[in-house]
Tab-separated table of C-alpha atoms and ligand atoms in Angstrom:
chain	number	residue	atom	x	y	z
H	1	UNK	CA	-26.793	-33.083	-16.699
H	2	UNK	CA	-28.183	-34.037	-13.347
H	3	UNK	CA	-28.859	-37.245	-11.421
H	4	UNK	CA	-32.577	-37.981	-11.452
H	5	UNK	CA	-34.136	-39.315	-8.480
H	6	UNK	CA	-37.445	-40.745	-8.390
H	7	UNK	CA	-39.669	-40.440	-5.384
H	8	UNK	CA	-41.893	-42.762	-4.606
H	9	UNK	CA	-44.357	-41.117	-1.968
H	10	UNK	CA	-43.638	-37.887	-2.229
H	11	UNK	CA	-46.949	-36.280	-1.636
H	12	UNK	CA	-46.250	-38.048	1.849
H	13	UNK	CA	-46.121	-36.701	4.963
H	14	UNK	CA	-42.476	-37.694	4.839
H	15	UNK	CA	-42.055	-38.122	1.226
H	16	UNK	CA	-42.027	-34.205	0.166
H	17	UNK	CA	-39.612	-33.057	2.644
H	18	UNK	CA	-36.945	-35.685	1.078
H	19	UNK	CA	-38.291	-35.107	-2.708
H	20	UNK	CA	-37.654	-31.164	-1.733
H	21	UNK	CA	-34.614	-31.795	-0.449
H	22	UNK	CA	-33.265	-33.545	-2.973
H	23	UNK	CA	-34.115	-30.517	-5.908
H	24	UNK	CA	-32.380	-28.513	-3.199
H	25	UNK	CA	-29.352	-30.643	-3.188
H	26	UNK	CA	-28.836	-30.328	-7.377
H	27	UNK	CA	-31.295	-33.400	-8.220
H	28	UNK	CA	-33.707	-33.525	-10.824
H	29	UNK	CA	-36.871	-35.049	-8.792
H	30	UNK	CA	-39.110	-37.159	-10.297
H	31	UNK	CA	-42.388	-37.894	-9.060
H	32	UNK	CA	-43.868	-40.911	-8.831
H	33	UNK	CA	-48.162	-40.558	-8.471
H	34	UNK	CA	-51.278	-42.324	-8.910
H	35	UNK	CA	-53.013	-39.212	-9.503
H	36	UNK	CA	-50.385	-36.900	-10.966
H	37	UNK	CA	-53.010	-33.799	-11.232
H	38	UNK	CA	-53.463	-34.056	-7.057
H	39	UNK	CA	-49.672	-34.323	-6.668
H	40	UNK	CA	-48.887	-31.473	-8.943
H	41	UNK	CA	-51.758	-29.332	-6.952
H	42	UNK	CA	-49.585	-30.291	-3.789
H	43	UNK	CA	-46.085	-30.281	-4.776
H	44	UNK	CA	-46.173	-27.587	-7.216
H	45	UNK	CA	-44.533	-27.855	-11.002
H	46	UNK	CA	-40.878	-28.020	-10.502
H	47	UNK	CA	-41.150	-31.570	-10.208
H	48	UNK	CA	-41.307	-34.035	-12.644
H	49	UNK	CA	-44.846	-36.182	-12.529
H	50	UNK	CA	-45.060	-39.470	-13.676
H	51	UNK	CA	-48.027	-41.556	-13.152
H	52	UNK	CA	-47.963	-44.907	-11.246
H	53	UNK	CA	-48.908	-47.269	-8.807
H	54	UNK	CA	-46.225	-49.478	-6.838
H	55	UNK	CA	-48.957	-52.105	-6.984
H	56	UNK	CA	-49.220	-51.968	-10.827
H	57	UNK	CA	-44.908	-53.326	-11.701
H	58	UNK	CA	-45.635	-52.638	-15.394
H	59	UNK	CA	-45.626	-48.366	-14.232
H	60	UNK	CA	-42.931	-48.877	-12.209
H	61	UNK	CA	-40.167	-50.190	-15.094
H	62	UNK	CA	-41.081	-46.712	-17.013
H	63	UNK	CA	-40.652	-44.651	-13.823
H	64	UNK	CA	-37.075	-45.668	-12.811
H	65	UNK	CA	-35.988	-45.183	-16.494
H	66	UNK	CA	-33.262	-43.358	-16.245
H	67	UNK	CA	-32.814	-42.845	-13.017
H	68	UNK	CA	-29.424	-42.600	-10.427
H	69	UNK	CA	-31.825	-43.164	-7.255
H	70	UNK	CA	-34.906	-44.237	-6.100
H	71	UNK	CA	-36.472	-43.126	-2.889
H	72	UNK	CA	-39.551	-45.326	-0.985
H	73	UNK	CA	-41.550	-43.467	0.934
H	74	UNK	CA	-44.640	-45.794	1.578
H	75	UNK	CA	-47.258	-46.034	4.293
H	76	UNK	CA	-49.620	-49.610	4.311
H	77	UNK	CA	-52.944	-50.113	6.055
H	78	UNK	CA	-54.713	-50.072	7.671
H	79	UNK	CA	-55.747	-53.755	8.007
H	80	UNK	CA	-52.449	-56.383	7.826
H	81	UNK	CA	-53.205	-57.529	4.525
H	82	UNK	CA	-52.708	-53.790	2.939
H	83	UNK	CA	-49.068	-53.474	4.718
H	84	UNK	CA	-48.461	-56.728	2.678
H	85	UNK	CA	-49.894	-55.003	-0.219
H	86	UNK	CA	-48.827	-51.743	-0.650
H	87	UNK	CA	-45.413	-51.199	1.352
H	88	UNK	CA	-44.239	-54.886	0.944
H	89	UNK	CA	-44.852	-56.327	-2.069
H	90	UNK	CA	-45.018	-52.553	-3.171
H	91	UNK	CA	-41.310	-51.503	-2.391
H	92	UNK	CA	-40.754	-55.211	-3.729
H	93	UNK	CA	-42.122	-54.158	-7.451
H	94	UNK	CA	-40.037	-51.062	-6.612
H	95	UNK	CA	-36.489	-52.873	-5.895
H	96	UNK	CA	-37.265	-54.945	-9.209
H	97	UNK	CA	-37.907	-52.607	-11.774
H	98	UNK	CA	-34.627	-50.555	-9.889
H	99	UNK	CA	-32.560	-53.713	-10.490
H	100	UNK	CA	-34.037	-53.983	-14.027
H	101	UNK	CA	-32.697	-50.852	-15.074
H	102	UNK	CA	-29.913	-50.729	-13.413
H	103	UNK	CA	-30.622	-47.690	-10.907
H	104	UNK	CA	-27.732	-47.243	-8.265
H	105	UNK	CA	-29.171	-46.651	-4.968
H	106	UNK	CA	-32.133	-47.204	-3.624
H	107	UNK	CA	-33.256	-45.150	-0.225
H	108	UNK	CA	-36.622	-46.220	1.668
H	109	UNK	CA	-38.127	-44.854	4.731
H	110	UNK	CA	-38.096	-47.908	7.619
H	111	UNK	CA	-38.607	-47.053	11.525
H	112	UNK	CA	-36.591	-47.385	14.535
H	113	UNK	CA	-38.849	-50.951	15.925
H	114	UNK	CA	-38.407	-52.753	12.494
H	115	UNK	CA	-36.800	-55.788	14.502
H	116	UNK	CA	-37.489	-59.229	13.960
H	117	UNK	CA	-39.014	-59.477	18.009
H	118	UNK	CA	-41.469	-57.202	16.762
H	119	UNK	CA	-42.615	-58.560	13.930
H	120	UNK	CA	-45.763	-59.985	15.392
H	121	UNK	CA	-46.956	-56.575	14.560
H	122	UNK	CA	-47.925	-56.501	10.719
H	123	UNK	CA	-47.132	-53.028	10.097
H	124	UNK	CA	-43.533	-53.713	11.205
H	125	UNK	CA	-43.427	-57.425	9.013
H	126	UNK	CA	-44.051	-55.682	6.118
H	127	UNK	CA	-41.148	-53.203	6.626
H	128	UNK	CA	-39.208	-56.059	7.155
H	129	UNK	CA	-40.070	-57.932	4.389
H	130	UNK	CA	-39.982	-54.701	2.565
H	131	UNK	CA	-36.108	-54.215	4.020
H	132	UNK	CA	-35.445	-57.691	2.706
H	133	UNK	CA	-36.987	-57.385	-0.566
H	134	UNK	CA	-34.784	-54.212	-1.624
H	135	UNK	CA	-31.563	-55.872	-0.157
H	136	UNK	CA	-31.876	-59.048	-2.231
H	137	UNK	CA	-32.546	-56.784	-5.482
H	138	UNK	CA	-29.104	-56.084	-5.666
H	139	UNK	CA	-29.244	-52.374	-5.825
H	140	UNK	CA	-27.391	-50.624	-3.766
H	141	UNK	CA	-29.195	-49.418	-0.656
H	142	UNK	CA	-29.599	-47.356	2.455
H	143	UNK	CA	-32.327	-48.086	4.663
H	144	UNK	CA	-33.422	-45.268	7.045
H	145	UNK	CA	-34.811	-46.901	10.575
H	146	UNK	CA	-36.552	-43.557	11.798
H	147	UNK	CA	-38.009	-42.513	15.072
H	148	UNK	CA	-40.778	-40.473	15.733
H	149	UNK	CA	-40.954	-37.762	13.494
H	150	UNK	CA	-41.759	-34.138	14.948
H	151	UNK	CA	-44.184	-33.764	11.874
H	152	UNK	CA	-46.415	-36.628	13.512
H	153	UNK	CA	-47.070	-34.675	16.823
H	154	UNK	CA	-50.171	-32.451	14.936
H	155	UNK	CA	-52.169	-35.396	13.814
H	156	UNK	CA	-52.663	-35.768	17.656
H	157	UNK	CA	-54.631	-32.403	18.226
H	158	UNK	CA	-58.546	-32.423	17.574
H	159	UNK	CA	-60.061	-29.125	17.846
H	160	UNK	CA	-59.248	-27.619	21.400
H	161	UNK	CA	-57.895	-30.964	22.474
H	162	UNK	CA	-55.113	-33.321	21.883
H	163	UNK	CA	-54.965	-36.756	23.288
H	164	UNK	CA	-52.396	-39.368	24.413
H	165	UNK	CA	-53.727	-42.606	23.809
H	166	UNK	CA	-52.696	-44.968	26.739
H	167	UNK	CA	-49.480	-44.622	29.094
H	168	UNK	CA	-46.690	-44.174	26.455
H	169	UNK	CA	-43.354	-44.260	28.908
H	170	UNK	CA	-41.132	-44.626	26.816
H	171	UNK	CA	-38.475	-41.573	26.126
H	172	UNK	CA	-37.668	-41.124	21.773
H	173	UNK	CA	-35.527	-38.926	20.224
H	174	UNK	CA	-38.201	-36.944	18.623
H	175	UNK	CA	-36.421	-36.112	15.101
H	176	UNK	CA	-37.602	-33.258	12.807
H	177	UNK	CA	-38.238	-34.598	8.740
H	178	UNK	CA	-36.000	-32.008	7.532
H	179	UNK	CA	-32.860	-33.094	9.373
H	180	UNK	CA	-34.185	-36.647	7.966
H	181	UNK	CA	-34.156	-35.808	4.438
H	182	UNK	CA	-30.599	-33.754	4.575
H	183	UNK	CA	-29.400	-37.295	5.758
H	184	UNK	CA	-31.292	-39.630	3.047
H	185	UNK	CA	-29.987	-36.742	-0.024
H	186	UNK	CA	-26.671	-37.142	1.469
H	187	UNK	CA	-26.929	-41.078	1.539
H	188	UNK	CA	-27.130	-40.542	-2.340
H	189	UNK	CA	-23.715	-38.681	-2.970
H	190	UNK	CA	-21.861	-41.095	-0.466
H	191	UNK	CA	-20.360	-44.523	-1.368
H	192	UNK	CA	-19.860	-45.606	1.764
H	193	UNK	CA	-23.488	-45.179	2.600
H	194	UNK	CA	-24.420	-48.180	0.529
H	195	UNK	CA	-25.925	-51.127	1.834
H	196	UNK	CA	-26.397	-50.175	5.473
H	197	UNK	CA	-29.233	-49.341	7.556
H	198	UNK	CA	-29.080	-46.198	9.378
H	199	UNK	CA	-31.258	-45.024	12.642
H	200	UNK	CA	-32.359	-41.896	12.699
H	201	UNK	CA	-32.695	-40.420	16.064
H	202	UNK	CA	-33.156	-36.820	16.961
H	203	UNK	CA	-30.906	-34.723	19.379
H	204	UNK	CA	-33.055	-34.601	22.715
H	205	UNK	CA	-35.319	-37.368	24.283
H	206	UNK	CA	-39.118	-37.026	25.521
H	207	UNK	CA	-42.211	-38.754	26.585
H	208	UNK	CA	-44.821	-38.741	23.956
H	209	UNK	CA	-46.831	-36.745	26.583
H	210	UNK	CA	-43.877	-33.997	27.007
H	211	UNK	CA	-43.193	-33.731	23.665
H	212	UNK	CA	-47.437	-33.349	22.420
H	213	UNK	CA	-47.522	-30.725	25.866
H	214	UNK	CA	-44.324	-28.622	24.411
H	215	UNK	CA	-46.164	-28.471	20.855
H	216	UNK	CA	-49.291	-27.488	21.963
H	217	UNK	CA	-47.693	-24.238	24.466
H	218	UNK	CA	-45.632	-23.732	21.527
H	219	UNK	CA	-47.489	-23.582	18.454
H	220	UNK	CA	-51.800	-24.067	20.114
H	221	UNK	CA	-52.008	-22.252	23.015
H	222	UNK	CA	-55.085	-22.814	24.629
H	223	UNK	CA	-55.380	-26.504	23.274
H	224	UNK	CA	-55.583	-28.902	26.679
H	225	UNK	CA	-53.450	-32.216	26.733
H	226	UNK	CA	-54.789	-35.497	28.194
H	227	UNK	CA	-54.638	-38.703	28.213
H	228	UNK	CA	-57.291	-40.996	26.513
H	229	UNK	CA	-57.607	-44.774	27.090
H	230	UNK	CA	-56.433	-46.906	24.124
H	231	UNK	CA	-59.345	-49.342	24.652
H	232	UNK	CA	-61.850	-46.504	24.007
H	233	UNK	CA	-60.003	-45.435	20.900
H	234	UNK	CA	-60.378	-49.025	19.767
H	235	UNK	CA	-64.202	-48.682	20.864
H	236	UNK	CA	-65.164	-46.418	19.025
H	237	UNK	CA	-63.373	-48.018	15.775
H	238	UNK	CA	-65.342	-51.194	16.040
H	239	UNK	CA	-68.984	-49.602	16.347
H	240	UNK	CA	-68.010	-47.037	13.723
H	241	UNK	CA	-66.747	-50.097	11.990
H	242	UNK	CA	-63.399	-47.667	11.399
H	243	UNK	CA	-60.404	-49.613	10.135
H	244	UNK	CA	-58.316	-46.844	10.507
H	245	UNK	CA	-59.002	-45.466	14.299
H	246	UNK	CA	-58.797	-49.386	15.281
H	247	UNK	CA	-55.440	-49.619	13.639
H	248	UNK	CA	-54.087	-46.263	15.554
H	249	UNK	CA	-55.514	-47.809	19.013
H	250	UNK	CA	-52.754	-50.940	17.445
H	251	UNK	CA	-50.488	-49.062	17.022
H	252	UNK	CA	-50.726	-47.044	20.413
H	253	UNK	CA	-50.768	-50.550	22.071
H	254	UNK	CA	-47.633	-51.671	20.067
H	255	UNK	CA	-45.798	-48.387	21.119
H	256	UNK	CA	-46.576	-48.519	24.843
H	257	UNK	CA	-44.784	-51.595	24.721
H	258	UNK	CA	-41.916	-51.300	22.169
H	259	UNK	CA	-39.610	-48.232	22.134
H	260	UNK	CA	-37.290	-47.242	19.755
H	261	UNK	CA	-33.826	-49.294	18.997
H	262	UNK	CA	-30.678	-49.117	17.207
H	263	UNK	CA	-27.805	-47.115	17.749
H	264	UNK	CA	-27.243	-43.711	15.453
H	265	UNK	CA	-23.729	-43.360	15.368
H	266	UNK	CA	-22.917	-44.598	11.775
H	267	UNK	CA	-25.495	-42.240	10.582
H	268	UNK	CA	-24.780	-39.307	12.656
H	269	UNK	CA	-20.995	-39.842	11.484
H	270	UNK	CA	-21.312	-40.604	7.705
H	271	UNK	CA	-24.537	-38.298	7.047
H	272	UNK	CA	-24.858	-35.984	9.739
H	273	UNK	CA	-26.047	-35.600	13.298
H	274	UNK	CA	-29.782	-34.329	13.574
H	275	UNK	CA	-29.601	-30.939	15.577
H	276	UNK	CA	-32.909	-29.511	15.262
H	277	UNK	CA	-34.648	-29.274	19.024
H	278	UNK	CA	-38.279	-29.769	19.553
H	279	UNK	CA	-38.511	-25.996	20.864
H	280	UNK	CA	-36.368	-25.052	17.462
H	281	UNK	CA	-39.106	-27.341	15.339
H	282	UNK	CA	-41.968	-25.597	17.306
H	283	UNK	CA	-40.541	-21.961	16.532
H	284	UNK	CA	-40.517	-23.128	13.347
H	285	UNK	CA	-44.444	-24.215	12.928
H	286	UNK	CA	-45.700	-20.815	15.131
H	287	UNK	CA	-43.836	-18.937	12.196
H	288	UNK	CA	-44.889	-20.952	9.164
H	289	UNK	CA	-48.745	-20.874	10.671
S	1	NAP	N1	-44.719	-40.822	11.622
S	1	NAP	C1	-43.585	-41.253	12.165
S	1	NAP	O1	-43.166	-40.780	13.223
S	1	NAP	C2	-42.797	-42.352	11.467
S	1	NAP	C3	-41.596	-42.796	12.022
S	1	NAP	C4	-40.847	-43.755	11.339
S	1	NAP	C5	-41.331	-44.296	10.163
S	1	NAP	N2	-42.537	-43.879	9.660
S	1	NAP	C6	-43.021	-44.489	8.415
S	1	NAP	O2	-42.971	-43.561	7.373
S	1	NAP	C7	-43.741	-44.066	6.280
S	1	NAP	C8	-44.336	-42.933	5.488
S	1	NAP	O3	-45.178	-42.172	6.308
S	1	NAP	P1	-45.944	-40.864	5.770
S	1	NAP	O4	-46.472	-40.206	6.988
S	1	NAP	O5	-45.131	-40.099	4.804
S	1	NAP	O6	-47.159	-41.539	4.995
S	1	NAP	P2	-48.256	-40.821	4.092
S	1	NAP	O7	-48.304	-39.369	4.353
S	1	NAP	O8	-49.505	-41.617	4.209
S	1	NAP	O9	-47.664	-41.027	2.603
S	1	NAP	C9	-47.704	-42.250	1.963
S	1	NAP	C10	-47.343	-42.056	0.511
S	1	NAP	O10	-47.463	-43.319	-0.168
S	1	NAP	C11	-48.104	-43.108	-1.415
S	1	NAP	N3	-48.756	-44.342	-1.819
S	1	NAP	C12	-49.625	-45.092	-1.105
S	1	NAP	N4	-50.029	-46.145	-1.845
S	1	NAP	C13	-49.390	-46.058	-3.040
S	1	NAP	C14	-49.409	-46.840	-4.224
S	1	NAP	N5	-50.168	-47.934	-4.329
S	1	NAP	N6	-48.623	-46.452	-5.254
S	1	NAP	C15	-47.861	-45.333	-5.176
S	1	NAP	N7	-47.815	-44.539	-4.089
S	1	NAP	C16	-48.570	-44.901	-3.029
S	1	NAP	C17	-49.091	-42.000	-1.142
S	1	NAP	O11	-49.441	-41.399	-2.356
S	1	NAP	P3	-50.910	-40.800	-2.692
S	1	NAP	O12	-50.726	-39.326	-2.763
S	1	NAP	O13	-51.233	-41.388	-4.002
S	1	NAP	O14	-51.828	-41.250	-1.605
S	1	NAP	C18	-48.272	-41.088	-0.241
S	1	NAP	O15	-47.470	-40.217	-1.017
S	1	NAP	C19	-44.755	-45.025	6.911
S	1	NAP	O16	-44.474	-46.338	6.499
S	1	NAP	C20	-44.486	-44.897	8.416
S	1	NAP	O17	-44.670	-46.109	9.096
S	1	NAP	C21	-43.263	-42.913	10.277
């Protein structure tokens, strides 16, 4: 019979590569949802649906029934008290109801800033506190400290124009989400992978700006790239009285400051090196468009 893993997220952004990944890998997937109809309209019907809330610990005790492995892909927001809410306390209820019935490895989707010098930003407390949480449940983890994804470089492309928001020096390892998830389905056959926290770094290094310029040649020719002032971001949140944009202009002011940190050797060594290039990941999109 095979290992089930639940996903929790998987309709994610980042949550479906890993949840297909893992049926790939010889895993039956199940699917954690608050609206299982939506999900299944998403993620098509090989998966397993189950509906539930990470908010609501009674669904959560039914979901992990069973289960070899539990993956948390979560995203809070946008105000500070809904990072506490949903991917805090959230992956908390998670790690319990893991430890309750005795599931043996629990994977959940961090980033590459979650330090405790930068936890003056709420979005990065509650990772930490979520990081805390499922290492003092007991179970068995692996934490995955990503950088920026590849995946995240289209939500910056309105129309015929796509924007940096303020300065954004620093240089990241831009890493694509299906190098990710080979790594976090590996983490599950591996006992060595246990109770560690793994950065995730792609293979090359670029500016925000030189990574959303090769996208846009690549894959939206004909879509200009400039630079937009964070302060008129925020702007434009407060007199729309936008949570959201106000929390992006944040989070653009939190990641002109802070870079990404950690070192990926353990992970590169144990679950494999991320190879795929930003021009590779680009090929890719042109073709799949
Ligand atoms: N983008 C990057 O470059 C990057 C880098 C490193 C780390 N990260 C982190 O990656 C995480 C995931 O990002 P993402 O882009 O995959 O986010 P996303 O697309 O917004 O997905 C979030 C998932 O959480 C689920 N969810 C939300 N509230 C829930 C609840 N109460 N109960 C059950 N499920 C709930 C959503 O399900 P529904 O379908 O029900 O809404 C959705 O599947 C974030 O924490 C982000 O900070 C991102």
């Amino acid at each position: 019979m095979k290992d089930t893993i639940l996903v929790v997220g998987a309709t994610g952004m980042l949550g479906e590569p890993v949840a297909r990944q893992l049926q790939k890998d010889g895993y039956a997937v199940r699917v954690l949802a608050r609206n299982p109809d939506k999900a299944k309209t998403k993620l098509g019907d090989s998966f397993d649906f189950i509906r539930g809330d990470v908010e609501d610990a009674s669904s959560l005790v039914k979901a992990v029934d069973g289960c070899f492995g539990v993956h948390i892909n979560l995203k809070g927001g946008p105000r500070a008290e809904d990072f506490v809410r949903i991917e805090q306390r959230g992956a908390a209820n998670v790690a319990r109801a893991a430890a309750q019935k005795g599931v043996q490895r629990l994977t959940y989707l961090s980033g590459a800033a979650a330090f405790e010098d930068n936890s003056w930003f709420p979005s990065i407390k509650a990772k930490l506190g979520a990081e805390a949480a499922i290492q003092e449940s007991g179970v068995p983890y692996s934490i995955f400290c990503a950088t920026h994804f590849m995946e995240s470089l289209p939500l910056a492309v309105r129309g015929k124009r796509a924007s940096v928001l303020g300065k954004q020096p620093h240089r990241l390892h831009w890493v694509a989400a299906g190098d990710y998830a080979g790594m976090v389905s590996r983490s599950f056959q591996l006992p060595d992978a246990a109770n560690k926290r793994f950065f995730v770094f792609g293979p090359e290094t670029w500016t925000m700006a030189e990574a959303l310029e090769k996208y846009c040649a690549a894959v939206h020719p004909g879509v200009k790239v400039s630079s937009m002032p964070i302060w008129l971001l925020s702007l434009i949140g407060k007199v729309s009285f936008n949570a959201e944009l106000q929390f992006i202009a944040e989070l653009m002011r939190f990641f002109e400051k802070v870079g990404e940190g950690g070192d990926p050797t353990e992970a590169n060594e144990l679950l494999g090196t991320p190879t795929t290039t930003l021009e590779q990941w680009c090929e890719q999109q042109s073709k799949a468009a």
